[in-house]
PDB file of C-alpha atoms in Angstrom:
ATOM      1  CA  MET A 217      99.753  82.897 110.426  1.00 71.00           C
ATOM      2  CA  ASP A 218     100.428  80.756 107.361  1.00 89.00           C
ATOM      3  CA  LEU A 219      96.714  80.592 106.633  1.00 92.00           C
ATOM      4  CA  LEU A 220      96.530  84.391 106.686  1.00 91.00           C
ATOM      5  CA  ARG A 221      99.503  84.664 104.319  1.00 90.00           C
ATOM      6  CA  ALA A 222      97.864  82.156 101.999  1.00 93.00           C
ATOM      7  CA  GLU A 223      94.643  84.189 101.977  1.00 93.00           C
ATOM      8  CA  LEU A 224      96.574  87.394 101.337  1.00 92.00           C
ATOM      9  CA  ALA A 225      98.295  85.756  98.370  1.00 93.00           C
ATOM     10  CA  ILE A 226      94.955  85.116  96.641  1.00 95.00           C
ATOM     11  CA  LYS A 227      94.141  88.403  94.930  1.00 94.00           C
ATOM     12  CA  THR A 228      90.438  87.608  94.642  1.00 96.00           C
ATOM     13  CA  SER A 229      90.139  86.704  98.332  1.00 96.00           C
ATOM     14  CA  PRO A 230      87.948  88.986 100.483  1.00 96.00           C
ATOM     15  CA  VAL A 231      90.741  88.925 103.078  1.00 95.00           C
ATOM     16  CA  HIS A 232      93.251  90.155 100.481  1.00 95.00           C
ATOM     17  CA  LYS A 233      90.917  92.914  99.322  1.00 96.00           C
ATOM     18  CA  ALA A 234      90.098  94.057 102.861  1.00 96.00           C
ATOM     19  CA  TYR A 235      93.720  94.020 103.991  1.00 93.00           C
ATOM     20  CA  TYR A 236      95.081  95.975 101.055  1.00 93.00           C
ATOM     21  CA  ALA A 237      92.187  98.450 101.092  1.00 95.00           C
ATOM     22  CA  ALA A 238      92.884  99.125 104.766  1.00 95.00           C
ATOM     23  CA  LYS A 239      96.599  99.411 104.058  1.00 90.00           C
ATOM     24  CA  ALA A 240      95.926 101.932 101.290  1.00 89.00           C
ATOM     25  CA  ARG A 241      93.694 103.983 103.603  1.00 93.00           C
ATOM     26  CA  THR A 242      96.403 103.917 106.262  1.00 91.00           C
ATOM     27  CA  ALA A 243      99.064 104.965 103.780  1.00 84.00           C
ATOM     28  CA  ASN A 244      96.845 107.802 102.610  1.00 83.00           C
ATOM     29  CA  SER A 245      96.298 108.971 106.181  1.00 89.00           C
ATOM     30  CA  LEU A 246     100.041 108.874 106.827  1.00 82.00           C
ATOM     31  CA  ARG A 247     100.725 110.903 103.707  1.00 79.00           C
ATOM     32  CA  LYS A 248      98.182 113.495 104.794  1.00 83.00           C
ATOM     33  CA  ALA A 249      99.803 113.625 108.227  1.00 84.00           C
ATOM     34  CA  GLU A 250     103.239 113.990 106.651  1.00 77.00           C
ATOM     35  CA  LEU A 251     102.048 116.956 104.645  1.00 77.00           C
ATOM     36  CA  GLU A 252     100.496 118.552 107.713  1.00 84.00           C
ATOM     37  CA  PHE A 253     103.626 117.981 109.775  1.00 80.00           C
ATOM     38  CA  ALA A 254     105.765 119.446 107.014  1.00 75.00           C
ATOM     39  CA  ARG A 255     103.436 122.421 106.784  1.00 78.00           C
ATOM     40  CA  VAL A 256     103.967 123.243 110.449  1.00 87.00           C
ATOM     41  CA  GLY A 257     107.700 122.543 110.244  1.00 80.00           C
ATOM     42  CA  ALA A 258     108.091 119.291 112.185  1.00 83.00           C
ATOM     43  CA  PRO A 259     110.635 117.295 110.132  1.00 79.00           C
ATOM     44  CA  MET A 260     111.064 114.560 112.768  1.00 81.00           C
ATOM     45  CA  ALA A 261     107.324 113.918 112.778  1.00 76.00           C
ATOM     46  CA  VAL A 262     107.364 113.579 108.995  1.00 70.00           C
ATOM     47  CA  GLN A 263     110.231 111.113 109.223  1.00 76.00           C
ATOM     48  CA  GLN A 264     108.448 109.073 111.897  1.00 75.00           C
ATOM     49  CA  ALA A 265     105.273 108.787 109.830  1.00 70.00           C
ATOM     50  CA  SER A 266     107.345 107.372 106.962  1.00 73.00           C
ATOM     51  CA  PHE A 267     108.865 104.797 109.290  1.00 75.00           C
ATOM     52  CA  TYR A 268     105.405 103.586 110.290  1.00 72.00           C
ATOM     53  CA  LEU A 269     104.545 102.785 106.698  1.00 73.00           C
ATOM     54  CA  ARG A 270     107.880 101.034 106.088  1.00 79.00           C
ATOM     55  CA  ASP A 271     107.389  98.943 109.224  1.00 76.00           C
ATOM     56  CA  MET A 272     103.921  97.939 108.114  1.00 72.00           C
ATOM     57  CA  THR A 273     105.298  96.772 104.763  1.00 74.00           C
ATOM     58  CA  SER A 274     108.225  94.896 106.287  1.00 74.00           C
ATOM     59  CA  ASP A 275     105.859  93.060 108.647  1.00 68.00           C
ATOM     60  CA  GLU A 276     104.221  91.488 105.598  1.00 68.00           C
ATOM     61  CA  ASP A 277     107.523  89.859 104.665  1.00 65.00           C
ATOM     62  CA  LEU A 278     107.808  87.922 107.937  1.00 58.00           C
TER      63      LEU A 278
END
């Protein structure tokens, strides 16, 4: 796991680029889902989608 963290810390690393590109795509998908859930009136679903993104970010800090 330390090797992965080291690779993620190097901004020019292909691992760093791939990870953060995938994270951005995931965040974008979650935002789209949040908007759709809000459109159909499902506030708990919107809240849950936000939690997923927060969890993903907090996992990076471990």
